[in-house]
Coordinates of C-alpha atoms in Angstrom, one line a residue:
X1 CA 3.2 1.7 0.1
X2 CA 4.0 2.5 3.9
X3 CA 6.9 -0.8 3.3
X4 CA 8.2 0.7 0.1
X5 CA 8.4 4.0 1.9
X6 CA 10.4 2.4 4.8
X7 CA 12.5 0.4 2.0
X8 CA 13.7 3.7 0.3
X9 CA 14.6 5.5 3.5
X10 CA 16.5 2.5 5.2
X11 CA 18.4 2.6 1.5
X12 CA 19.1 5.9 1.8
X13 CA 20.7 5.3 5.2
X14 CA 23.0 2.1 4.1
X15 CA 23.8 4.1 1.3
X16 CA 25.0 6.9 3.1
X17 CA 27.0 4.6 5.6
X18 CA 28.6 2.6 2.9
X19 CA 26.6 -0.5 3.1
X20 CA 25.9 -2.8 0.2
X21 CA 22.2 -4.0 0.3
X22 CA 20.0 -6.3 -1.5
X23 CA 16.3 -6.1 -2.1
X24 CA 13.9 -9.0 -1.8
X25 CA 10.6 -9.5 -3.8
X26 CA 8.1 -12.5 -3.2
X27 CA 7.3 -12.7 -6.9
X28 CA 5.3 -15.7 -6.6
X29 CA 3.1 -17.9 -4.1
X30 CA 1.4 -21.0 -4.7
X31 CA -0.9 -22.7 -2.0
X32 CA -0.9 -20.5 1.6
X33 CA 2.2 -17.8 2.6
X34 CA 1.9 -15.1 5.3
X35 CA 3.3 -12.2 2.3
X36 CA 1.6 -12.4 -0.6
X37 CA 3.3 -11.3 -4.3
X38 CA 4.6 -7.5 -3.5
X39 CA 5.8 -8.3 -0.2
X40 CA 9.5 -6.6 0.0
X41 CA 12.0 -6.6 2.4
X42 CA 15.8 -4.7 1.8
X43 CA 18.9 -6.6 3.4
X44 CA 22.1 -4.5 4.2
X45 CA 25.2 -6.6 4.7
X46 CA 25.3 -6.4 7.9
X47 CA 22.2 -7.7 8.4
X48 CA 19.6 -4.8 9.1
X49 CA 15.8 -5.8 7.6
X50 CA 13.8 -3.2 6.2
X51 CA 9.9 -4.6 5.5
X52 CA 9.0 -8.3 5.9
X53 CA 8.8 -11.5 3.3
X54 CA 7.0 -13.5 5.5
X55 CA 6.0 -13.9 9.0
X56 CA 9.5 -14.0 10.4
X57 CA 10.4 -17.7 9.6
X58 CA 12.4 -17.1 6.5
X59 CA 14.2 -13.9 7.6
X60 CA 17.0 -15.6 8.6
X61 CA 17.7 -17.8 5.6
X62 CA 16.5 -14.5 3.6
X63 CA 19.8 -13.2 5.1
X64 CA 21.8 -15.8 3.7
X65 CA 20.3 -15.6 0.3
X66 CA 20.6 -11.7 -0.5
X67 CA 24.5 -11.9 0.7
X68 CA 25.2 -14.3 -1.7
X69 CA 23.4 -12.1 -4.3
X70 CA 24.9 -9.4 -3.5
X71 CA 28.7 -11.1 -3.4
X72 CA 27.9 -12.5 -6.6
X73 CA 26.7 -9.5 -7.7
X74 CA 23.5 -11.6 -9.8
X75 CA 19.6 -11.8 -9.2
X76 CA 18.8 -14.8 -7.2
X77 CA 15.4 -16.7 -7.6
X78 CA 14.9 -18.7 -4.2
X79 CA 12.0 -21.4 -3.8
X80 CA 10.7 -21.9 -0.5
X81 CA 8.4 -25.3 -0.6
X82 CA 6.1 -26.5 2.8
X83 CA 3.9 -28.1 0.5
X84 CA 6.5 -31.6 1.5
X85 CA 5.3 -31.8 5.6
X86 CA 9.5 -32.2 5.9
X87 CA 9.9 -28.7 5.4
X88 CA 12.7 -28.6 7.8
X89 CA 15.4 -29.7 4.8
X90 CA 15.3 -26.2 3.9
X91 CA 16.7 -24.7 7.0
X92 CA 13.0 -22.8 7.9
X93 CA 9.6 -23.6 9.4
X94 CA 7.4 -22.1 6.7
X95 CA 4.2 -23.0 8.9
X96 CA 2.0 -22.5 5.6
X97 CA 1.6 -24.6 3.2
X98 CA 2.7 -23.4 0.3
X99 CA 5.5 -22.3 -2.1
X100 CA 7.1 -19.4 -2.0
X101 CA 8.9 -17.9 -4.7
X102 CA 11.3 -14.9 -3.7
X103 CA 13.7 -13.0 -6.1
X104 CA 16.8 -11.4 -4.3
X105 CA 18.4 -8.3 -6.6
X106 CA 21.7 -6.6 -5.3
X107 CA 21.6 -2.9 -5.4
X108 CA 24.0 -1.3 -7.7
X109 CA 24.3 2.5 -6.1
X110 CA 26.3 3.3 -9.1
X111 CA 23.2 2.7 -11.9
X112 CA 21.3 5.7 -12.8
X113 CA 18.4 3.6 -12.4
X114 CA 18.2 0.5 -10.4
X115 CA 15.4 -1.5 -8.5
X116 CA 15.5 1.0 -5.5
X117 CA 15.5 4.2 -8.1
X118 CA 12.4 2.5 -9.7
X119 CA 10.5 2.6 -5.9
X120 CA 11.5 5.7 -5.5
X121 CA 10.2 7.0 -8.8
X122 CA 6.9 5.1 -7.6
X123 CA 6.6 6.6 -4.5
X124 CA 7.3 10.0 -5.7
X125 CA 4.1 10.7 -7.5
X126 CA 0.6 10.4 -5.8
X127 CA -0.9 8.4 -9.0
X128 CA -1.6 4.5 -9.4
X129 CA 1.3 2.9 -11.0
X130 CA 2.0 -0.9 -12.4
X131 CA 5.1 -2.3 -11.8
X132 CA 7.0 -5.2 -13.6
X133 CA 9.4 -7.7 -12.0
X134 CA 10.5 -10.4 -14.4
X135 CA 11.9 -13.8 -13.4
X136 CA 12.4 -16.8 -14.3
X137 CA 10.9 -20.1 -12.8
X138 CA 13.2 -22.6 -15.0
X139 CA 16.0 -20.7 -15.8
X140 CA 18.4 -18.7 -14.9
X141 CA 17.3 -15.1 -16.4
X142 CA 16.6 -13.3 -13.5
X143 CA 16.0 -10.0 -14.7
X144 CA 14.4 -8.3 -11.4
X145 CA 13.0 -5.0 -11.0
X146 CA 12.3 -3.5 -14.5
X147 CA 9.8 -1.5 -15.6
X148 CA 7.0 0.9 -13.8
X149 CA 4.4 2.5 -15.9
X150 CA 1.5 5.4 -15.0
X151 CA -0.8 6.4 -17.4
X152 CA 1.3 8.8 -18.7
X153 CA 4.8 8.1 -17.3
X154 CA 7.0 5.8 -18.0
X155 CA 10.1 4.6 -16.3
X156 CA 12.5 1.2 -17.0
X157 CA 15.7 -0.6 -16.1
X158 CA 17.1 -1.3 -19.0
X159 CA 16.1 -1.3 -22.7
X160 CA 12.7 -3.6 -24.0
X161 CA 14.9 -5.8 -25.9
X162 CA 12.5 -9.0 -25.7
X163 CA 8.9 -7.7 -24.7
X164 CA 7.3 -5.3 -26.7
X165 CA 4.1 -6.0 -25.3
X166 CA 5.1 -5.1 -22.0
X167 CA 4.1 -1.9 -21.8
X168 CA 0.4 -2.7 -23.2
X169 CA 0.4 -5.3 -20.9
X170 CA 0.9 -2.8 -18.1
X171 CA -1.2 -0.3 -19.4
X172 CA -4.2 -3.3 -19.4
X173 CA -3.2 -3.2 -15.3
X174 CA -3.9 0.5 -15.0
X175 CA -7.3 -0.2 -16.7
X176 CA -8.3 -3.0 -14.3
X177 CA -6.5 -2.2 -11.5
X178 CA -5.5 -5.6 -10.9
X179 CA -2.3 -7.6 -10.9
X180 CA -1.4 -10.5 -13.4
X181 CA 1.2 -12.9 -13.9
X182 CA 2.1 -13.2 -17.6
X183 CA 4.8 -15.4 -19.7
X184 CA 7.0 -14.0 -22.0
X185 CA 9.7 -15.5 -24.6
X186 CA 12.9 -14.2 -24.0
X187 CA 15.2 -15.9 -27.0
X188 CA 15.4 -19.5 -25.8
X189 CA 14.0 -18.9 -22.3
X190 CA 10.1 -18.3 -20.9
X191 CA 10.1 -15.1 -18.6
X192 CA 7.4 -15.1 -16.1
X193 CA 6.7 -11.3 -15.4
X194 CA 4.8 -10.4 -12.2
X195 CA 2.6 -7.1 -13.3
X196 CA 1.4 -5.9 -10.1
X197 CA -1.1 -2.8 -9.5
X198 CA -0.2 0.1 -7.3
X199 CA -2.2 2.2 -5.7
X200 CA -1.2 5.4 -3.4
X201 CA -1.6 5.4 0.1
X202 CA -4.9 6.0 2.0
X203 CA -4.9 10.3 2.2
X204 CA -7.0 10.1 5.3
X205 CA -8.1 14.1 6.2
X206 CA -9.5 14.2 9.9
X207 CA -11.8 17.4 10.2
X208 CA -11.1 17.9 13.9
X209 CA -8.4 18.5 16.0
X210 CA -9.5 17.3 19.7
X211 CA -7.6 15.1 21.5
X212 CA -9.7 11.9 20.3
X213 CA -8.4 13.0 17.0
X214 CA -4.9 12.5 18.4
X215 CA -4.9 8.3 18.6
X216 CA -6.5 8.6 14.9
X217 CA -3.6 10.7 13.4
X218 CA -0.9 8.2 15.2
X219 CA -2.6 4.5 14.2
X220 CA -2.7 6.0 10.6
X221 CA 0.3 7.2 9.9
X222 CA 1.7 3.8 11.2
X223 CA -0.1 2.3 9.2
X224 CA 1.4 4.6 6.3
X225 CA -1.5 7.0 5.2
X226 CA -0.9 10.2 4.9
X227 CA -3.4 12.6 7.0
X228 CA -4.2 15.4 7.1
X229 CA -5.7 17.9 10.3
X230 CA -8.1 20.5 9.6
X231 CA -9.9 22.5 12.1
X232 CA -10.7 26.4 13.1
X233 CA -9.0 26.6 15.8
X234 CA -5.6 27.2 16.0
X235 CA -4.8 26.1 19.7
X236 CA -6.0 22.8 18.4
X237 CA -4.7 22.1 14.6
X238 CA -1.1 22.7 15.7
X239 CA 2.2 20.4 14.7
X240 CA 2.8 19.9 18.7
X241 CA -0.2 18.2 19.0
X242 CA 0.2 16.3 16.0
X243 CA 3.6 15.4 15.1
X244 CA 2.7 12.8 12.6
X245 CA 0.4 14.5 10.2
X246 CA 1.4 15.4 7.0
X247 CA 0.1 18.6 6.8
X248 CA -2.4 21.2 9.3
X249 CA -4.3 23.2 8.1
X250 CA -6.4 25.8 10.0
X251 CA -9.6 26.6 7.8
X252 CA -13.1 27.1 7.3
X253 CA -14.9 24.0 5.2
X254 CA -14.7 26.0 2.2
X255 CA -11.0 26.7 2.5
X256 CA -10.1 23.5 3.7
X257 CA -11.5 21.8 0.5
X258 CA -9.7 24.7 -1.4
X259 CA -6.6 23.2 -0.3
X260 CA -6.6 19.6 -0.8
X261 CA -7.1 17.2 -3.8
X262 CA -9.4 14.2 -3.7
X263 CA -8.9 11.1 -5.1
X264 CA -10.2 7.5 -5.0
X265 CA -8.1 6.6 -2.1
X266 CA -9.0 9.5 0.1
X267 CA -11.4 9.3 3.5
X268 CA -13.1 12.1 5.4
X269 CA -13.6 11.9 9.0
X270 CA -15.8 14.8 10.3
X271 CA -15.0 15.1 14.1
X272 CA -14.8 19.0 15.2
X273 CA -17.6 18.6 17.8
X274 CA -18.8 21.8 16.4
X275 CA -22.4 21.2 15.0
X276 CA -21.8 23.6 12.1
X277 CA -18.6 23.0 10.7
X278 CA -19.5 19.9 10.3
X279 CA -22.7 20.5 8.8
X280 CA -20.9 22.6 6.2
X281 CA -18.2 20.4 5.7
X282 CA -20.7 17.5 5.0
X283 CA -22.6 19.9 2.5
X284 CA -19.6 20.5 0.4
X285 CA -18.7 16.7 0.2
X286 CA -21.5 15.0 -0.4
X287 CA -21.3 16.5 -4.3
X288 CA -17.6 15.5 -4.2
X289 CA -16.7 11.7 -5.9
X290 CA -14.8 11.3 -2.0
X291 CA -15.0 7.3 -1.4
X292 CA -15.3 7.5 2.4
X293 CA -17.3 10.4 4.5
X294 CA -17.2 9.0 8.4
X295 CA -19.6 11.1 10.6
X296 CA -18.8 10.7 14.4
X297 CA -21.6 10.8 16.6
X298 CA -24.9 9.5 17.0
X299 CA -27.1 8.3 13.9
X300 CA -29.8 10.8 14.6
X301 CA -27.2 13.4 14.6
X302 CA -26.3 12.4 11.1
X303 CA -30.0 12.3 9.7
X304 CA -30.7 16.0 11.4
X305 CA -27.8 17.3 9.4
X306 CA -28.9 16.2 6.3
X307 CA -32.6 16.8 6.9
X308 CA -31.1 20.8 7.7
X309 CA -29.6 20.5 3.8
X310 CA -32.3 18.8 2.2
X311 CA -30.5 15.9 1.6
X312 CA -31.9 13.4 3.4
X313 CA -32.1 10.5 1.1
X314 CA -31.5 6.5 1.3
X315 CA -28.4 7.0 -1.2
X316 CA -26.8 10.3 1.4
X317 CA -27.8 7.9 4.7
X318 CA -26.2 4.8 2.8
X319 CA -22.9 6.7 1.4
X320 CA -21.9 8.6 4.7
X321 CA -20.8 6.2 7.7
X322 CA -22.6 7.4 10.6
X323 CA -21.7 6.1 13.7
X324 CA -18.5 5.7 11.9
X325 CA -16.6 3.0 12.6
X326 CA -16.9 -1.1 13.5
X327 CA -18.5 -2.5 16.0
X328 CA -16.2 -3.8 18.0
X329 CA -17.2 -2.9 21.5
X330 CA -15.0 0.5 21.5
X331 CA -15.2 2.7 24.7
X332 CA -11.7 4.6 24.4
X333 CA -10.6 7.1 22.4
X334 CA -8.0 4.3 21.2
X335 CA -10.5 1.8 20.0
X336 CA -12.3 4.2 18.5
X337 CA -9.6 5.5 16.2
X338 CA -9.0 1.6 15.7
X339 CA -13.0 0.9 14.7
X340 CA -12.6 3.9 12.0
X341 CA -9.5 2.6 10.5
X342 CA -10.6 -0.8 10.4
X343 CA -13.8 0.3 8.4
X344 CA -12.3 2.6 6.1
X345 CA -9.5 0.1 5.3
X346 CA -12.5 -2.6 4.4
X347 CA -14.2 0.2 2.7
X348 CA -11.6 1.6 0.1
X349 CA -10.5 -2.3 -0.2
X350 CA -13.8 -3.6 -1.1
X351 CA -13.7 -5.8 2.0
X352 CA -16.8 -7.5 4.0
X353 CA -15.1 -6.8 7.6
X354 CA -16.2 -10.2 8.3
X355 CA -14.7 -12.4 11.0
X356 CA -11.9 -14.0 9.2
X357 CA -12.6 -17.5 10.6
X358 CA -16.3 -17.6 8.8
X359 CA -14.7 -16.9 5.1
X360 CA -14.8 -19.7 3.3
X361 CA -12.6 -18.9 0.7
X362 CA -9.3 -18.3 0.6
X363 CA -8.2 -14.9 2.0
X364 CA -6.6 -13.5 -0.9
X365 CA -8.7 -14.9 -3.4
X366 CA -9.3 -12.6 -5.8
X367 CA -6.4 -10.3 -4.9
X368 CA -4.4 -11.5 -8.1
X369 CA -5.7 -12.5 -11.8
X370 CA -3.3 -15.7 -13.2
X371 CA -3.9 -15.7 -16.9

């Protein structure tokens, strides 16, 4: 979401300085690509990237592609194949092997509702979303950027003339919470439509507002989650200190829980270094359906707080991550804050946290359903 984000606001800014732009969608891979389907990256036509296709080796011939789109004023399906080791006759060194498939729409500012309107719609409502871009693999119906459905919202490009299924279709990826590729019959011509889930971004709420809390607020909002600060003290939970958060709140664990919603994508870090706020905090969230409750400190620390609630159970020790964080030999507060990120990213993504180099299947394996 953090690229979509970046995507909108980069828009907003070529809009405002009169600049045409184009926005490009990897639709498709087959075999190994650094981006995987979802990947987006907005051209302006001077040549300012917003997000990231790949890992930098087809930027430049990305470039290329979304001008002529956008001089032609017509979506643009580009095919990137390494598969052939000759890859050079395509201007780029993929350095994967595999094909890429990326659809290049121009932005028309003056549409009520365009692909960058859609993103924005997306991004303006904290709620899981699917989202439809149709293409063509053989053809030359590119449609782009065309419908976005949440379970009770509903917002398109232009009218359904040729899929009436689509919106079951993308009401099936809200259910499963899983992206799909599916083929449609447009007249004459097969549509390939890439259904992909969205979830919102990590809301990560740090209970503590000491200056190891600091490095923790700053790798996640690069990362694009949106945090919050809680603490008692109001020397500490201040907008100086934290110029990144989203919101601060000063409040007792009752009021801070008063405050805030929970949802599946939202993590607890309980890090006051004050024994009993945490120790109430922990109380009121272990009842809660929060995904993610990090204790810092010491494992005994965690057992004597839930022995002191009477809640000291294999199921309470297994669901709250105390020490939080991956071992990965962190001293600083830095590292820490990069230990916690890393396991809460592998815990709300249903990751191992294994070492990359012992998986033995593909990375992305199950990341995408092909029907």
């Amino acid at each position: 979401m953090k690229e979509i984000a970046d995507i909108i606001k980069a828009h907003a800014q070529a809009r405002k300085d009169g600049k045409k732009t184009a926005l490009a969608t990897v639709v498709k891979v087959e075999g190994s690509s650094y981006r995987r389907p979802g990947a987006r990256m907005l051209i302006t036509e001077d040549g300012i990237l917003t997000g990231a296709i790949s890992g930098g080796c087809l930027e430049g011939d990305a470039l290329r592609k979304a001008l002529s789109a956008i001089h032609q004023q017509e979506n643009k399906l580009v095919t990137y194949d390494s598969m052939d080791e000759d890859d050079a006759k395509f201007g780029v060194q993929l350095g994967c092997n595999g094909i890429v498939y990326i659809l290049f729409e121009p932005i028309f500012d003056d549409q009520e509702v365009n692909p960058i309107t859609i993103l924005a719609e997306l991004e303006s409502k904290r709620k899981n979303a699917a989202l439809a871009v149709l293409f063509s693999l053989e053809g030359k119906k590119q449609i782009g950027t065309y419908m976005l459905l949440r379970q009770h919202d509903q917002f398109k490009n232009k009218e359904n003339e040729y899929f009436p299924s689509l919106s079951d279709d993308l009401q099936q990826v809200l259910a499963e919470k899983k992206s799909t590729f599916l083929d449609y019959n447009a007249g004459k011509e097969l549509i390939t439509a890439f259904l992909e889930f969205i979830s919102p971004p990590i809301a990560l709420i740090i209970a503590g507002a000491g200056n190891d809390a600091q490095p923790l607020a700053n790798i996640a909002d690069i990362l694009g989650w949106n945090v919050t600060i809680a603490d008692g003290r109001l020397t500490h939970a201040t907008s100086q200190r934290f110029p990144k958060a989203n919101q601060i709140l000063v409040a007792k664990p009752g009021q801070l829980l008063q405050q805030i919603t929970i949802d599946e994508n939202t993590a607890f870090v309980l890090m006051t270094h004050n024994y009993n706020y945490d120790l109430k905090l922990l109380d009121l969230l272990l009842p809660t359906n929060a995904p993610y409750i990090g204790s810092l400190g010491p494992k005994k620390k965690l057992i004597r707080m839930l022995d002191e609630l009477n809640l000291n159970t294999d199921q309470n020790q297994s669901r709250v991550h105390g020490p939080i964080g991956l071992d990965i030999g962190a001293e600083t507060a830095e590292e820490i804050a990069i230990s916690i990120v890393a396991e809460i990213k592998a815990v709300l993504s249903g990751a191992t946290a294994g070492r990359l180099k012992e998986k033995i299947a593909p990375i992305h394996v199950h990341e995408i359903k092909n029907n």
